[in-house]
mmCIF file of C-alpha atoms and ligand atoms in Angstrom:
data_model
loop_
_atom_site.group_PDB
_atom_site.id
_atom_site.type_symbol
_atom_site.label_atom_id
_atom_site.label_comp_id
_atom_site.label_asym_id
_atom_site.label_seq_id
_atom_site.Cartn_x
_atom_site.Cartn_y
_atom_site.Cartn_z
ATOM 1 C CA UNK A 1 77.175 -25.654 -20.802
ATOM 2 C CA UNK A 2 74.857 -22.122 -20.262
ATOM 3 C CA UNK A 3 75.775 -20.318 -16.929
ATOM 4 C CA UNK A 4 73.460 -19.996 -14.084
ATOM 5 C CA UNK A 5 74.840 -17.187 -11.778
ATOM 6 C CA UNK A 6 73.624 -17.990 -8.256
ATOM 7 C CA UNK A 7 73.571 -15.101 -5.828
ATOM 8 C CA UNK A 8 73.336 -15.863 -1.962
ATOM 9 C CA UNK A 9 72.508 -12.444 -0.299
ATOM 10 C CA UNK A 10 73.519 -12.063 3.298
ATOM 11 C CA UNK A 11 72.590 -9.492 5.835
ATOM 12 C CA UNK A 12 70.769 -6.473 4.030
ATOM 13 C CA UNK A 13 70.548 -8.201 0.703
ATOM 14 C CA UNK A 14 67.297 -10.074 0.461
ATOM 15 C CA UNK A 15 66.699 -9.625 -3.252
ATOM 16 C CA UNK A 16 67.836 -7.719 -6.183
ATOM 17 C CA UNK A 17 65.632 -5.316 -7.663
ATOM 18 C CA UNK A 18 66.942 -5.353 -11.369
ATOM 19 C CA UNK A 19 65.726 -8.987 -11.910
ATOM 20 C CA UNK A 20 63.547 -9.120 -14.848
ATOM 21 C CA UNK A 21 60.955 -11.946 -15.619
ATOM 22 C CA UNK A 22 61.499 -13.161 -12.148
ATOM 23 C CA UNK A 23 59.507 -15.727 -9.962
ATOM 24 C CA UNK A 24 60.143 -16.599 -6.612
ATOM 25 C CA UNK A 25 59.948 -20.465 -6.738
ATOM 26 C CA UNK A 26 59.895 -22.844 -3.826
ATOM 27 C CA UNK A 27 61.980 -25.752 -3.885
ATOM 28 C CA UNK A 28 61.763 -29.224 -2.036
ATOM 29 C CA UNK A 29 65.095 -30.433 -0.875
ATOM 30 C CA UNK A 30 65.790 -34.048 0.579
ATOM 31 C CA UNK A 31 67.963 -32.082 2.855
ATOM 32 C CA UNK A 32 65.425 -30.218 4.608
ATOM 33 C CA UNK A 33 63.800 -26.733 4.713
ATOM 34 C CA UNK A 34 66.165 -24.085 2.706
ATOM 35 C CA UNK A 35 66.054 -20.533 3.795
ATOM 36 C CA UNK A 36 63.542 -19.097 1.328
ATOM 37 C CA UNK A 37 62.372 -19.924 -2.192
ATOM 38 C CA UNK A 38 64.697 -19.000 -4.942
ATOM 39 C CA UNK A 39 64.202 -15.724 -7.080
ATOM 40 C CA UNK A 40 64.816 -16.750 -10.417
ATOM 41 C CA UNK A 41 64.947 -14.349 -13.358
ATOM 42 C CA UNK A 42 67.284 -12.421 -15.594
ATOM 43 C CA UNK A 43 69.797 -9.649 -15.024
ATOM 44 C CA UNK A 44 71.475 -8.057 -17.961
ATOM 45 C CA UNK A 45 70.705 -11.049 -20.038
ATOM 46 C CA UNK A 46 72.183 -13.445 -17.627
ATOM 47 C CA UNK A 47 70.204 -16.034 -16.126
ATOM 48 C CA UNK A 48 70.386 -15.564 -12.203
ATOM 49 C CA UNK A 49 69.253 -17.435 -9.351
ATOM 50 C CA UNK A 50 68.781 -15.462 -5.949
ATOM 51 C CA UNK A 51 68.610 -16.982 -2.375
ATOM 52 C CA UNK A 52 68.207 -14.650 0.803
ATOM 53 C CA UNK A 53 70.625 -16.732 3.254
ATOM 54 C CA UNK A 54 68.682 -15.533 6.327
ATOM 55 C CA UNK A 55 65.165 -15.551 4.442
ATOM 56 C CA UNK A 56 63.222 -12.637 3.503
ATOM 57 C CA UNK A 57 62.631 -10.474 6.619
ATOM 58 C CA UNK A 58 66.042 -12.104 8.269
ATOM 59 C CA UNK A 59 64.343 -14.688 10.085
ATOM 60 C CA UNK A 60 67.318 -17.265 10.422
ATOM 61 C CA UNK A 61 70.090 -16.929 12.567
ATOM 62 C CA UNK A 62 73.669 -17.973 11.167
ATOM 63 C CA UNK A 63 73.401 -21.459 13.340
ATOM 64 C CA UNK A 64 69.573 -22.047 12.179
ATOM 65 C CA UNK A 65 70.321 -21.884 8.424
ATOM 66 C CA UNK A 66 70.151 -25.268 6.381
ATOM 67 C CA UNK A 67 72.980 -24.773 4.338
ATOM 68 C CA UNK A 68 72.816 -28.178 2.938
ATOM 69 C CA UNK A 69 69.238 -27.393 1.707
ATOM 70 C CA UNK A 70 70.319 -24.159 0.276
ATOM 71 C CA UNK A 71 73.141 -25.683 -1.677
ATOM 72 C CA UNK A 72 71.121 -28.375 -2.754
ATOM 73 C CA UNK A 73 68.387 -26.352 -4.350
ATOM 74 C CA UNK A 74 70.743 -23.998 -5.995
ATOM 75 C CA UNK A 75 72.095 -27.190 -7.755
ATOM 76 C CA UNK A 76 68.803 -28.250 -8.793
ATOM 77 C CA UNK A 77 67.940 -24.978 -10.141
ATOM 78 C CA UNK A 78 70.954 -25.293 -12.439
ATOM 79 C CA UNK A 79 73.179 -23.011 -10.510
ATOM 80 C CA UNK A 80 76.667 -23.307 -12.157
ATOM 81 C CA UNK A 81 78.605 -20.378 -10.099
ATOM 82 C CA UNK A 82 78.076 -19.149 -6.679
ATOM 83 C CA UNK A 83 78.677 -15.599 -5.501
ATOM 84 C CA UNK A 84 78.200 -14.969 -1.802
ATOM 85 C CA UNK A 85 77.462 -11.604 -0.603
ATOM 86 C CA UNK A 86 78.410 -10.892 3.202
ATOM 87 C CA UNK A 87 78.337 -8.452 5.857
ATOM 88 C CA UNK A 88 81.892 -8.948 7.906
ATOM 89 C CA UNK A 89 83.798 -7.394 10.577
ATOM 90 C CA UNK A 90 87.157 -6.064 9.656
ATOM 91 C CA UNK A 91 90.615 -6.983 11.339
ATOM 92 C CA UNK A 92 92.582 -4.282 9.261
ATOM 93 C CA UNK A 93 92.821 -0.509 9.741
ATOM 94 C CA UNK A 94 93.048 -0.271 6.115
ATOM 95 C CA UNK A 95 89.659 -2.189 5.440
ATOM 96 C CA UNK A 96 87.241 0.266 7.278
ATOM 97 C CA UNK A 97 83.357 -0.132 7.235
ATOM 98 C CA UNK A 98 82.544 0.282 3.289
ATOM 99 C CA UNK A 99 85.351 -1.773 2.281
ATOM 100 C CA UNK A 100 84.592 -4.959 -0.067
ATOM 101 C CA UNK A 101 87.050 -7.797 0.378
ATOM 102 C CA UNK A 102 87.114 -10.595 -2.299
ATOM 103 C CA UNK A 103 88.025 -13.351 0.187
ATOM 104 C CA UNK A 104 90.198 -16.147 -0.931
ATOM 105 C CA UNK A 105 90.524 -18.288 2.395
ATOM 106 C CA UNK A 106 88.593 -19.434 5.174
ATOM 107 C CA UNK A 107 89.080 -20.355 8.799
ATOM 108 C CA UNK A 108 86.117 -22.428 10.094
ATOM 109 C CA UNK A 109 85.593 -22.189 13.773
ATOM 110 C CA UNK A 110 82.145 -23.235 13.456
ATOM 111 C CA UNK A 111 80.926 -26.271 15.415
ATOM 112 C CA UNK A 112 77.040 -26.302 15.469
ATOM 113 C CA UNK A 113 75.984 -27.022 12.017
ATOM 114 C CA UNK A 114 75.890 -30.025 9.689
ATOM 115 C CA UNK A 115 78.698 -29.636 7.133
ATOM 116 C CA UNK A 116 78.715 -32.307 4.873
ATOM 117 C CA UNK A 117 76.473 -34.036 2.253
ATOM 118 C CA UNK A 118 78.700 -37.204 2.708
ATOM 119 C CA UNK A 119 78.888 -39.474 5.780
ATOM 120 C CA UNK A 120 78.358 -42.835 6.748
ATOM 121 C CA UNK A 121 77.086 -45.047 3.935
ATOM 122 C CA UNK A 122 78.945 -42.927 1.561
ATOM 123 C CA UNK A 123 82.361 -41.162 2.681
ATOM 124 C CA UNK A 124 83.993 -38.442 0.470
ATOM 125 C CA UNK A 125 86.700 -36.173 1.183
ATOM 126 C CA UNK A 126 86.878 -33.120 -1.051
ATOM 127 C CA UNK A 127 89.924 -30.423 -0.986
ATOM 128 C CA UNK A 128 89.503 -27.232 0.317
ATOM 129 C CA UNK A 129 92.786 -26.064 -0.196
ATOM 130 C CA UNK A 130 91.804 -23.237 -2.608
ATOM 131 C CA UNK A 131 88.207 -22.703 -1.432
ATOM 132 C CA UNK A 132 87.322 -19.878 -3.999
ATOM 133 C CA UNK A 133 87.672 -20.152 -7.733
ATOM 134 C CA UNK A 134 89.805 -17.277 -8.730
ATOM 135 C CA UNK A 135 87.915 -17.160 -12.138
ATOM 136 C CA UNK A 136 85.021 -15.768 -9.931
ATOM 137 C CA UNK A 137 87.320 -13.287 -8.103
ATOM 138 C CA UNK A 138 88.375 -11.883 -11.434
ATOM 139 C CA UNK A 139 84.587 -11.266 -12.559
ATOM 140 C CA UNK A 140 83.696 -10.031 -8.973
ATOM 141 C CA UNK A 141 86.945 -7.614 -9.023
ATOM 142 C CA UNK A 142 86.279 -6.174 -12.449
ATOM 143 C CA UNK A 143 82.717 -5.757 -11.184
ATOM 144 C CA UNK A 144 83.491 -4.395 -7.836
ATOM 145 C CA UNK A 145 85.462 -1.669 -9.868
ATOM 146 C CA UNK A 146 82.991 -1.000 -12.579
ATOM 147 C CA UNK A 147 80.551 -0.287 -10.013
ATOM 148 C CA UNK A 148 82.761 2.338 -8.242
ATOM 149 C CA UNK A 149 83.235 1.084 -4.799
ATOM 150 C CA UNK A 150 85.993 2.826 -3.378
ATOM 151 C CA UNK A 151 88.039 0.261 -1.500
ATOM 152 C CA UNK A 152 88.275 -3.259 -2.786
ATOM 153 C CA UNK A 153 90.754 -5.796 -1.463
ATOM 154 C CA UNK A 154 91.494 -8.897 -3.650
ATOM 155 C CA UNK A 155 92.451 -11.600 -1.500
ATOM 156 C CA UNK A 156 91.708 -12.210 2.311
ATOM 157 C CA UNK A 157 91.037 -14.460 5.082
ATOM 158 C CA UNK A 158 87.560 -14.838 6.651
ATOM 159 C CA UNK A 159 87.045 -16.487 10.107
ATOM 160 C CA UNK A 160 83.776 -17.891 10.230
ATOM 161 C CA UNK A 161 82.601 -18.070 13.918
ATOM 162 C CA UNK A 162 79.643 -19.734 15.082
ATOM 163 C CA UNK A 163 77.684 -16.900 16.934
ATOM 164 C CA UNK A 164 75.185 -15.583 16.853
ATOM 165 C CA UNK A 165 77.124 -13.345 19.720
ATOM 166 C CA UNK A 166 80.080 -11.184 18.406
ATOM 167 C CA UNK A 167 83.582 -12.137 19.501
ATOM 168 C CA UNK A 168 85.061 -11.121 22.801
ATOM 169 C CA UNK A 169 88.391 -9.132 22.995
ATOM 170 C CA UNK A 170 90.750 -11.908 23.467
ATOM 171 C CA UNK A 171 89.076 -13.721 20.614
ATOM 172 C CA UNK A 172 88.966 -10.497 17.945
ATOM 173 C CA UNK A 173 92.740 -10.100 19.207
ATOM 174 C CA UNK A 174 93.702 -13.843 18.726
ATOM 175 C CA UNK A 175 92.173 -13.869 15.154
ATOM 176 C CA UNK A 176 94.199 -10.846 13.958
ATOM 177 C CA UNK A 177 97.349 -12.610 15.345
ATOM 178 C CA UNK A 178 96.477 -15.381 12.835
ATOM 179 C CA UNK A 179 96.524 -12.992 10.072
ATOM 180 C CA UNK A 180 92.545 -13.236 9.512
ATOM 181 C CA UNK A 181 91.295 -10.281 7.553
ATOM 182 C CA UNK A 182 87.617 -10.283 8.233
ATOM 183 C CA UNK A 183 85.238 -11.917 10.389
ATOM 184 C CA UNK A 184 81.654 -13.311 9.973
ATOM 185 C CA UNK A 185 79.230 -15.886 10.837
ATOM 186 C CA UNK A 186 77.684 -17.687 7.634
ATOM 187 C CA UNK A 187 80.360 -18.798 4.916
ATOM 188 C CA UNK A 188 81.233 -21.885 6.390
ATOM 189 C CA UNK A 189 80.202 -24.523 6.011
ATOM 190 C CA UNK A 190 78.522 -22.720 2.947
ATOM 191 C CA UNK A 191 81.969 -22.702 0.937
ATOM 192 C CA UNK A 192 82.511 -26.383 1.725
ATOM 193 C CA UNK A 193 78.735 -27.538 0.756
ATOM 194 C CA UNK A 194 79.471 -25.750 -2.492
ATOM 195 C CA UNK A 195 82.707 -27.438 -3.140
ATOM 196 C CA UNK A 196 81.027 -30.739 -2.502
ATOM 197 C CA UNK A 197 78.299 -29.874 -4.922
ATOM 198 C CA UNK A 198 81.032 -29.039 -7.445
ATOM 199 C CA UNK A 199 79.683 -25.515 -7.589
ATOM 200 C CA UNK A 200 82.718 -22.837 -7.918
ATOM 201 C CA UNK A 201 82.150 -20.418 -5.081
ATOM 202 C CA UNK A 202 83.302 -16.967 -4.563
ATOM 203 C CA UNK A 203 82.810 -14.534 -1.354
ATOM 204 C CA UNK A 204 82.398 -10.644 -1.700
ATOM 205 C CA UNK A 205 82.533 -9.401 2.017
ATOM 206 C CA UNK A 206 81.448 -6.105 2.766
ATOM 207 C CA UNK A 207 82.797 -4.384 6.172
ATOM 208 C CA UNK A 208 80.451 -3.187 8.328
ATOM 209 C CA UNK A 209 82.578 -2.648 11.564
ATOM 210 C CA UNK A 210 85.972 -3.182 13.253
ATOM 211 C CA UNK A 211 84.679 -6.051 15.127
ATOM 212 C CA UNK A 212 85.974 -5.230 18.793
ATOM 213 C CA UNK A 213 89.730 -5.160 18.630
ATOM 214 C CA UNK A 214 89.895 -1.433 17.631
ATOM 215 C CA UNK A 215 90.542 0.803 20.270
ATOM 216 C CA UNK A 216 88.426 3.606 18.856
ATOM 217 C CA UNK A 217 85.325 1.241 18.166
ATOM 218 C CA UNK A 218 85.684 -1.173 21.218
ATOM 219 C CA UNK A 219 82.044 -2.618 20.913
ATOM 220 C CA UNK A 220 79.924 -3.998 17.652
ATOM 221 C CA UNK A 221 76.164 -3.281 17.756
ATOM 222 C CA UNK A 222 73.891 -4.294 15.139
ATOM 223 C CA UNK A 223 72.369 -0.589 15.174
ATOM 224 C CA UNK A 224 75.592 0.589 14.153
ATOM 225 C CA UNK A 225 75.920 -2.098 11.519
ATOM 226 C CA UNK A 226 72.669 -1.433 10.046
ATOM 227 C CA UNK A 227 73.480 2.240 9.098
ATOM 228 C CA UNK A 228 76.539 0.961 7.045
ATOM 229 C CA UNK A 229 74.807 -2.099 5.815
ATOM 230 C CA UNK A 230 72.213 -0.186 4.036
ATOM 231 C CA UNK A 231 75.013 1.590 2.009
ATOM 232 C CA UNK A 232 77.094 -1.537 1.477
ATOM 233 C CA UNK A 233 73.773 -3.251 0.191
ATOM 234 C CA UNK A 234 73.424 -0.708 -2.508
ATOM 235 C CA UNK A 235 76.950 -1.233 -3.348
ATOM 236 C CA UNK A 236 76.343 -4.702 -3.828
ATOM 237 C CA UNK A 237 73.509 -4.687 -6.101
ATOM 238 C CA UNK A 238 75.428 -2.365 -8.181
ATOM 239 C CA UNK A 239 78.143 -4.867 -8.335
ATOM 240 C CA UNK A 240 76.163 -7.958 -9.131
ATOM 241 C CA UNK A 241 74.369 -6.055 -11.880
ATOM 242 C CA UNK A 242 77.797 -5.276 -13.426
ATOM 243 C CA UNK A 243 78.813 -8.826 -12.693
ATOM 244 C CA UNK A 244 75.753 -10.115 -14.479
ATOM 245 C CA UNK A 245 76.282 -8.064 -17.449
ATOM 246 C CA UNK A 246 79.831 -9.344 -18.236
ATOM 247 C CA UNK A 247 79.354 -12.927 -17.089
ATOM 248 C CA UNK A 248 80.342 -15.567 -19.446
ATOM 249 C CA UNK A 249 77.103 -17.007 -20.777
ATOM 250 C CA UNK A 250 78.936 -20.323 -21.538
ATOM 251 C CA UNK A 251 80.861 -21.871 -18.615
ATOM 252 C CA UNK A 252 84.388 -23.125 -19.666
ATOM 253 C CA UNK A 253 86.292 -25.760 -17.504
ATOM 254 C CA UNK A 254 87.187 -24.509 -14.077
ATOM 255 C CA UNK A 255 91.036 -24.139 -13.378
ATOM 256 C CA UNK A 256 90.711 -25.092 -9.806
ATOM 257 C CA UNK A 257 88.622 -28.296 -10.868
ATOM 258 C CA UNK A 258 85.903 -27.073 -8.455
ATOM 259 C CA UNK A 259 83.536 -28.084 -10.828
ATOM 260 C CA UNK A 260 84.796 -31.874 -10.938
ATOM 261 C CA UNK A 261 85.978 -32.222 -7.671
ATOM 262 C CA UNK A 262 83.596 -35.546 -6.871
ATOM 263 C CA UNK A 263 85.965 -37.211 -9.575
ATOM 264 C CA UNK A 264 88.643 -37.918 -6.876
ATOM 265 C CA UNK A 265 86.914 -37.657 -3.712
ATOM 266 C CA UNK A 266 84.436 -40.962 -3.068
ATOM 267 C CA UNK A 267 86.274 -43.460 -0.902
ATOM 268 C CA UNK A 268 83.318 -45.709 0.136
ATOM 269 C CA UNK A 269 83.207 -49.107 -2.433
ATOM 270 C CA UNK A 270 80.227 -49.060 -4.794
ATOM 271 C CA UNK A 271 79.063 -52.259 -3.069
ATOM 272 C CA UNK A 272 79.234 -51.009 0.474
ATOM 273 C CA UNK A 273 77.252 -47.494 -0.256
ATOM 274 C CA UNK A 274 73.903 -46.802 1.307
ATOM 275 C CA UNK A 275 71.236 -46.425 -1.325
ATOM 276 C CA UNK A 276 69.150 -43.982 0.576
ATOM 277 C CA UNK A 277 71.964 -41.807 0.754
ATOM 278 C CA UNK A 278 72.853 -41.874 -2.654
ATOM 279 C CA UNK A 279 69.044 -41.209 -3.278
ATOM 280 C CA UNK A 280 69.476 -38.143 -1.367
ATOM 281 C CA UNK A 281 72.759 -36.979 -3.152
ATOM 282 C CA UNK A 282 70.705 -36.966 -6.883
ATOM 283 C CA UNK A 283 71.269 -33.355 -7.399
ATOM 284 C CA UNK A 284 74.518 -32.730 -5.554
ATOM 285 C CA UNK A 285 76.442 -35.833 -6.562
ATOM 286 C CA UNK A 286 74.502 -37.136 -9.417
ATOM 287 C CA UNK A 287 77.141 -36.491 -11.991
ATOM 288 C CA UNK A 288 79.468 -39.088 -10.507
ATOM 289 C CA UNK A 289 76.820 -41.333 -8.838
ATOM 290 C CA UNK A 290 74.494 -42.098 -12.005
ATOM 291 C CA UNK A 291 77.621 -43.287 -13.933
ATOM 292 C CA UNK A 292 79.010 -45.592 -10.970
HETATM 293 C C1 LIG B 1 73.775 -8.177 10.763
HETATM 294 S S1 LIG B 1 75.564 -8.370 11.442
HETATM 295 C C2 LIG B 1 75.974 -10.237 11.716
HETATM 296 C C3 LIG B 1 75.236 -11.115 10.497
HETATM 297 O O1 LIG B 1 75.589 -10.666 9.285
HETATM 298 C C4 LIG B 1 76.650 -11.765 8.620
HETATM 299 O O2 LIG B 1 75.601 -12.129 7.720
HETATM 300 P P1 LIG B 1 75.967 -12.627 6.384
HETATM 301 O O3 LIG B 1 77.177 -13.421 6.286
HETATM 302 O O4 LIG B 1 74.808 -13.485 5.896
HETATM 303 O O5 LIG B 1 75.630 -11.287 5.550
HETATM 304 C C5 LIG B 1 77.113 -12.469 9.698
HETATM 305 O O6 LIG B 1 77.728 -13.477 9.234
HETATM 306 C C6 LIG B 1 76.198 -12.528 10.681
HETATM 307 O O7 LIG B 1 75.350 -13.642 10.361
HETATM 308 N N1 LIG B 2 81.893 -8.283 13.902
HETATM 309 C C1 LIG B 2 81.490 -9.019 13.091
HETATM 310 N N2 LIG B 2 81.455 -10.334 13.520
HETATM 311 C C2 LIG B 2 80.935 -11.509 13.075
HETATM 312 N N3 LIG B 2 80.078 -11.320 12.136
HETATM 313 C C3 LIG B 2 79.823 -10.175 11.507
HETATM 314 N N4 LIG B 2 79.046 -9.540 10.840
HETATM 315 C C4 LIG B 2 79.197 -8.241 10.563
HETATM 316 N N5 LIG B 2 80.077 -7.899 11.438
HETATM 317 C C5 LIG B 2 80.476 -8.877 12.318
#
């Protein structure tokens, strides 16, 4: 199968200037309104589908993003792999602003978002034990190094908070005690939904600030973040360019099983399934539902 690299650009990353033969293409989704149209084109000979998570102009707040529609339209566009590019705060002295963290674990503290494509009428439980595809991390790591990014951490735990306010000092200290490395507001439920849609997912988290635990940086402000974000965004563009250049054009089987996760996840008996929900799942779960 030919690979189609999906890029979800977060704060500061609303497009990729190197996309060739590109067109912003609107997709409808039975899950509602996605953040934006998809910019579909080619980068370094690789087919790429780009989605600005907050929409162009950063219109959408983390809680207002329709994560289900976003993942659904990426699946409809044929995306085989997703790289999430995200701004984040850091809980570690050795991950200062400008550092890139190739996250491999998440803690989900969000509470006001739709988190599953499944539910009453078709219940499914997918594993989130290993939410990130190590194969994608390998490519992202290689690309980050080739892009000359100075601090690149392989692995890290991303605490996803609801927001939009930043953490209190007590929360920031608590998350550090939990062993979290970075904090953001968007990668959950995005990673969960990508897993349900059988799209391998990996996060490149770009540190913009020290959250508020750090004695010398005891307040997070968007104006400070924006300054760092512009440099990070330029590095992210470079990283994605290198990633596309070396990305395998043919997709092999995913050792994590992320691309076949629904084989073992559905629990509702076929005769008890809701036809209306099955219809909405045509893209996300068509691979397993069309044959059952
Ligand atoms: C601009 S600071 C807070 C904002 O930035 C991050 O967004 P994204 O993950 O899409 O890069 C963070 O999660 C918040 O939404
Ligand atoms: N400190 C922080 N907390 C949550 N989301 C962020 N995005 C960037 N910095 C952040």
